[in-house]
């Protein structure tokens, strides 16, 4: 005899089963205890490099390699990996800066690396938060790379409102692919970039990222005020998730506590 389970309980079980499947962290010097403090709500990480550090390998968190710039060199490390990230912000001078046609010309080498790594999702070069610059670069890249494998589009956001993030995402729907938001935090000098400001922003944006179907993965840019290599505001955003001790910051506590999974509009259900 079949047993009927109330819909609210079904929803809660589904949400728990996908805990952290989208949520990641972007950081290049977290140690094993710091990464483990984010589990299981945060399921993946990357460090802007092809090779995981010892802490990445021992943390139990999924590592996603990145081909940072045009130097597609394996260095002998092998997969399998769930994802391979493309060039980092080639649309601006201070990062991987390259012409879209040049990027398209060397993309077949990235595809070969993805095949050798057993990669499930090959992610495009990551665009900066400037919508006009990023969408123009991506359009030119995809036009020059007609037969290339690009499974998802990567974008970055330092907008400080939910509407700003939504507008960014909506502008990339035109490419018809899933989106990986591989860097995001509040970093606008016109907003409160303190940890309290980051908490406010995170509470608004993460539920949207969880329920928005086009968002396949997202990663918080986890850097405390004094950690930023490229200054954006003064002082720089206080967006770190985990202290060197391995203790979660107040922001990190929010990041791991926010529910995961698609939230339904049924009033009888309970949000996890």
Short mmCIF file of C-alpha atoms in Angstrom, two decimals:
data_model
loop_
_atom_site.label_atom_id
_atom_site.label_comp_id
_atom_site.label_asym_id
_atom_site.label_seq_id
_atom_site.Cartn_x
_atom_site.Cartn_y
_atom_site.Cartn_z
CA UNK A 1 0.00 0.00 0.00
CA UNK A 2 1.43 3.39 -1.00
CA UNK A 3 1.98 5.94 1.76
CA UNK A 4 1.24 9.56 0.93
CA UNK A 5 3.76 12.08 2.25
CA UNK A 6 2.56 15.67 2.79
CA UNK A 7 3.82 18.05 0.10
CA UNK A 8 5.77 20.21 2.54
CA UNK A 9 7.79 17.20 3.68
CA UNK A 10 8.45 16.18 0.09
CA UNK A 11 9.73 19.65 -0.69
CA UNK A 12 12.02 19.66 2.33
CA UNK A 13 13.47 16.26 1.37
CA UNK A 14 14.11 17.46 -2.18
CA UNK A 15 15.80 20.61 -0.99
CA UNK A 16 18.06 18.73 1.37
CA UNK A 17 19.02 16.26 -1.36
CA UNK A 18 20.47 19.05 -3.51
CA UNK A 19 22.20 20.91 -0.71
CA UNK A 20 24.97 23.08 -2.10
CA UNK A 21 24.82 21.70 -5.65
CA UNK A 22 25.11 25.19 -7.15
CA UNK A 23 27.02 27.01 -4.44
CA UNK A 24 30.78 27.54 -4.59
CA UNK A 25 33.60 29.74 -3.35
CA UNK A 26 36.26 31.63 -5.30
CA UNK A 27 39.48 31.91 -3.28
CA UNK A 28 43.15 31.20 -3.94
CA UNK A 29 44.63 30.61 -0.50
CA UNK A 30 42.06 28.90 1.69
CA UNK A 31 43.44 26.04 3.78
CA UNK A 32 41.78 22.68 4.32
CA UNK A 33 39.98 23.60 7.60
CA UNK A 34 38.58 26.75 5.97
CA UNK A 35 37.18 24.85 3.00
CA UNK A 36 35.79 22.11 5.23
CA UNK A 37 34.01 24.71 7.37
CA UNK A 38 31.87 25.54 4.31
CA UNK A 39 30.79 21.95 3.62
CA UNK A 40 28.23 20.65 2.72
CA UNK A 41 26.40 23.86 1.80
CA UNK A 42 29.28 24.91 -0.45
CA UNK A 43 30.16 22.13 -2.85
CA UNK A 44 32.87 23.47 -5.16
CA UNK A 45 35.82 25.83 -5.37
CA UNK A 46 38.43 27.16 -7.77
CA UNK A 47 41.69 29.11 -7.47
CA UNK A 48 42.18 30.63 -10.97
CA UNK A 49 44.67 27.82 -11.74
CA UNK A 50 44.63 24.49 -13.53
CA UNK A 51 46.12 22.60 -10.60
CA UNK A 52 44.42 22.20 -7.22
CA UNK A 53 46.50 22.94 -4.16
CA UNK A 54 47.01 20.27 -1.50
CA UNK A 55 44.23 21.87 0.53
CA UNK A 56 41.83 21.59 -2.40
CA UNK A 57 42.58 17.89 -2.80
CA UNK A 58 42.19 17.05 0.89
CA UNK A 59 39.16 19.21 1.71
CA UNK A 60 36.51 16.97 0.15
CA UNK A 61 35.20 19.91 -1.89
CA UNK A 62 34.93 19.69 -5.69
CA UNK A 63 37.74 21.54 -7.48
CA UNK A 64 37.17 23.22 -10.86
CA UNK A 65 40.37 24.01 -12.82
CA UNK A 66 40.72 27.21 -14.85
CA UNK A 67 42.74 28.06 -17.96
CA UNK A 68 43.50 31.56 -16.72
CA UNK A 69 44.93 33.02 -19.94
CA UNK A 70 46.20 31.91 -23.34
CA UNK A 71 48.86 29.59 -21.93
CA UNK A 72 47.08 26.25 -22.21
CA UNK A 73 49.60 24.07 -20.39
CA UNK A 74 48.54 20.94 -18.52
CA UNK A 75 51.59 20.49 -16.24
CA UNK A 76 50.82 16.78 -16.04
CA UNK A 77 47.75 16.93 -13.79
CA UNK A 78 44.75 14.84 -14.82
CA UNK A 79 41.03 14.75 -13.97
CA UNK A 80 38.32 13.87 -13.97
CA UNK A 81 36.75 17.25 -13.22
CA UNK A 82 33.10 18.24 -13.46
CA UNK A 83 33.94 21.59 -15.03
CA UNK A 84 36.76 23.47 -16.74
CA UNK A 85 36.68 27.28 -16.57
CA UNK A 86 37.82 29.39 -19.50
CA UNK A 87 40.00 32.51 -19.56
CA UNK A 88 39.58 35.00 -16.71
CA UNK A 89 38.13 38.35 -17.84
CA UNK A 90 39.80 38.57 -21.26
CA UNK A 91 37.57 41.59 -21.88
CA UNK A 92 39.67 43.86 -19.59
CA UNK A 93 43.34 44.89 -19.65
CA UNK A 94 44.26 43.91 -16.08
CA UNK A 95 43.33 40.24 -16.42
CA UNK A 96 43.63 37.70 -19.27
CA UNK A 97 43.16 40.50 -21.85
CA UNK A 98 42.86 39.08 -25.37
CA UNK A 99 40.99 39.73 -28.55
CA UNK A 100 37.88 37.53 -29.05
CA UNK A 101 39.22 36.18 -32.35
CA UNK A 102 42.53 35.24 -30.71
CA UNK A 103 40.66 33.52 -27.87
CA UNK A 104 38.58 31.61 -30.44
CA UNK A 105 41.76 30.56 -32.24
CA UNK A 106 43.23 28.85 -29.19
CA UNK A 107 39.92 27.52 -27.81
CA UNK A 108 40.38 24.12 -29.55
CA UNK A 109 43.36 23.57 -27.23
CA UNK A 110 41.06 24.22 -24.26
CA UNK A 111 38.61 21.70 -25.71
CA UNK A 112 41.39 19.11 -25.95
CA UNK A 113 42.26 19.73 -22.31
CA UNK A 114 38.60 19.36 -21.34
CA UNK A 115 38.49 16.01 -23.12
CA UNK A 116 41.66 14.83 -21.38
CA UNK A 117 40.26 15.92 -17.99
CA UNK A 118 36.95 14.12 -18.59
CA UNK A 119 35.16 17.44 -18.15
CA UNK A 120 31.34 17.43 -18.13
CA UNK A 121 30.91 21.20 -18.54
CA UNK A 122 33.32 23.38 -20.51
CA UNK A 123 32.69 26.95 -19.37
CA UNK A 124 33.33 29.99 -21.55
CA UNK A 125 35.81 32.76 -20.78
CA UNK A 126 34.51 34.73 -17.78
CA UNK A 127 33.22 38.22 -18.49
CA UNK A 128 33.72 41.19 -16.17
CA UNK A 129 30.72 42.96 -14.67
CA UNK A 130 30.60 45.65 -17.40
CA UNK A 131 27.52 44.47 -19.31
CA UNK A 132 28.20 46.29 -22.58
CA UNK A 133 31.84 45.28 -22.73
CA UNK A 134 31.19 41.69 -21.69
CA UNK A 135 28.25 40.94 -23.98
CA UNK A 136 30.07 42.50 -26.95
CA UNK A 137 33.19 40.42 -26.30
CA UNK A 138 31.16 37.23 -25.86
CA UNK A 139 29.17 37.81 -29.04
CA UNK A 140 32.35 38.30 -31.05
CA UNK A 141 33.96 35.25 -29.46
CA UNK A 142 31.03 32.94 -30.21
CA UNK A 143 30.75 34.29 -33.77
CA UNK A 144 34.44 33.52 -34.31
CA UNK A 145 34.09 30.11 -32.66
CA UNK A 146 31.06 28.75 -34.52
CA UNK A 147 31.83 25.05 -34.07
CA UNK A 148 33.46 25.31 -30.67
CA UNK A 149 32.33 23.50 -27.56
CA UNK A 150 31.00 26.00 -25.01
CA UNK A 151 28.58 24.39 -22.57
CA UNK A 152 27.96 27.37 -20.29
CA UNK A 153 28.69 31.11 -20.07
CA UNK A 154 30.74 32.52 -17.17
CA UNK A 155 30.13 36.01 -15.82
CA UNK A 156 31.26 38.11 -12.86
CA UNK A 157 29.21 40.58 -10.83
CA UNK A 158 30.12 43.26 -8.33
CA UNK A 159 26.70 44.90 -8.37
CA UNK A 160 25.22 45.53 -4.92
CA UNK A 161 21.51 45.05 -5.56
CA UNK A 162 19.35 42.14 -6.56
CA UNK A 163 18.04 44.16 -9.51
CA UNK A 164 21.60 44.77 -10.67
CA UNK A 165 22.41 41.05 -10.62
CA UNK A 166 19.14 40.17 -12.34
CA UNK A 167 19.81 42.73 -15.07
CA UNK A 168 23.29 41.28 -15.62
CA UNK A 169 21.93 37.74 -15.88
CA UNK A 170 19.10 38.81 -18.16
CA UNK A 171 21.57 40.40 -20.58
CA UNK A 172 23.36 37.06 -21.01
CA UNK A 173 20.20 35.03 -21.71
CA UNK A 174 20.63 35.94 -25.38
CA UNK A 175 23.38 33.32 -25.72
CA UNK A 176 21.00 30.48 -24.90
CA UNK A 177 23.29 28.68 -22.45
CA UNK A 178 23.41 28.00 -18.73
CA UNK A 179 25.26 30.65 -16.71
CA UNK A 180 28.04 30.20 -14.17
CA UNK A 181 28.42 33.27 -11.93
CA UNK A 182 32.02 32.55 -10.96
CA UNK A 183 32.71 35.75 -8.99
CA UNK A 184 30.24 37.86 -7.07
CA UNK A 185 30.19 40.15 -4.04
CA UNK A 186 29.03 43.71 -3.33
CA UNK A 187 31.79 46.07 -4.50
CA UNK A 188 30.20 49.37 -5.50
CA UNK A 189 31.60 52.52 -3.80
CA UNK A 190 28.06 53.90 -3.63
CA UNK A 191 26.96 51.09 -1.29
CA UNK A 192 27.86 49.72 2.12
CA UNK A 193 30.64 47.20 1.42
CA UNK A 194 31.22 46.30 5.08
CA UNK A 195 30.43 42.80 6.25
CA UNK A 196 26.99 44.01 7.32
CA UNK A 197 26.44 45.30 3.79
CA UNK A 198 27.62 42.00 2.31
CA UNK A 199 25.19 40.09 4.54
CA UNK A 200 22.28 42.27 3.39
CA UNK A 201 23.24 41.75 -0.26
CA UNK A 202 23.83 38.02 0.12
CA UNK A 203 20.45 37.43 1.74
CA UNK A 204 18.78 39.11 -1.24
CA UNK A 205 20.78 37.48 -4.03
CA UNK A 206 21.49 33.86 -3.03
CA UNK A 207 17.78 32.81 -2.91
CA UNK A 208 17.39 34.24 -6.42
CA UNK A 209 20.46 32.36 -7.69
CA UNK A 210 19.14 29.15 -6.17
CA UNK A 211 15.74 29.33 -7.81
CA UNK A 212 16.79 30.84 -11.17
CA UNK A 213 16.98 27.95 -13.66
CA UNK A 214 19.54 29.56 -15.98
CA UNK A 215 22.07 29.78 -13.11
CA UNK A 216 23.90 26.45 -13.01
CA UNK A 217 26.70 27.40 -10.60
CA UNK A 218 27.74 30.44 -8.58
CA UNK A 219 30.79 31.24 -6.43
CA UNK A 220 31.15 33.96 -3.79
CA UNK A 221 34.34 36.05 -4.06
CA UNK A 222 35.60 35.35 -0.53
CA UNK A 223 38.12 38.07 0.33
CA UNK A 224 38.35 40.12 3.50
CA UNK A 225 39.06 43.88 3.31
CA UNK A 226 42.86 43.51 3.31
CA UNK A 227 42.93 40.54 0.87
CA UNK A 228 41.93 42.27 -2.37
CA UNK A 229 44.69 42.41 -5.01
CA UNK A 230 42.78 44.88 -7.17
CA UNK A 231 41.15 47.70 -5.23
CA UNK A 232 37.56 48.53 -6.16
CA UNK A 233 36.33 50.57 -3.22
CA UNK A 234 37.97 52.38 -0.31
CA UNK A 235 38.02 50.50 1.99
CA UNK A 236 37.77 47.33 -0.07
CA UNK A 237 34.76 45.05 0.51
CA UNK A 238 34.82 42.92 3.66
CA UNK A 239 33.54 39.77 1.94
CA UNK A 240 35.51 36.92 3.53
CA UNK A 241 33.61 33.77 4.47
CA UNK A 242 36.10 31.95 6.72
CA UNK A 243 38.80 33.27 9.05
CA UNK A 244 42.31 31.70 8.94
CA UNK A 245 41.38 29.85 12.15
CA UNK A 246 38.75 27.91 10.23
CA UNK A 247 35.89 29.71 11.97
CA UNK A 248 33.11 31.04 9.79
CA UNK A 249 32.75 34.82 9.65
CA UNK A 250 29.25 36.22 10.23
CA UNK A 251 28.98 36.39 6.43
CA UNK A 252 30.13 32.78 6.09
CA UNK A 253 27.51 31.70 8.61
CA UNK A 254 24.85 33.27 6.40
CA UNK A 255 26.26 31.68 3.23
CA UNK A 256 26.12 28.15 4.62
CA UNK A 257 22.73 28.62 6.27
CA UNK A 258 20.74 29.89 3.29
CA UNK A 259 18.56 27.15 1.82
CA UNK A 260 19.51 25.36 -1.38
CA UNK A 261 17.25 24.11 -4.14
CA UNK A 262 14.32 25.52 -6.07
CA UNK A 263 11.77 27.22 -3.82
CA UNK A 264 8.13 26.69 -4.80
CA UNK A 265 5.37 29.25 -4.38
CA UNK A 266 3.06 26.88 -2.48
CA UNK A 267 2.07 28.74 0.70
CA UNK A 268 1.79 25.44 2.58
CA UNK A 269 5.50 24.72 2.10
CA UNK A 270 8.26 25.79 4.34
CA UNK A 271 11.43 27.47 3.03
CA UNK A 272 14.59 25.65 4.11
#
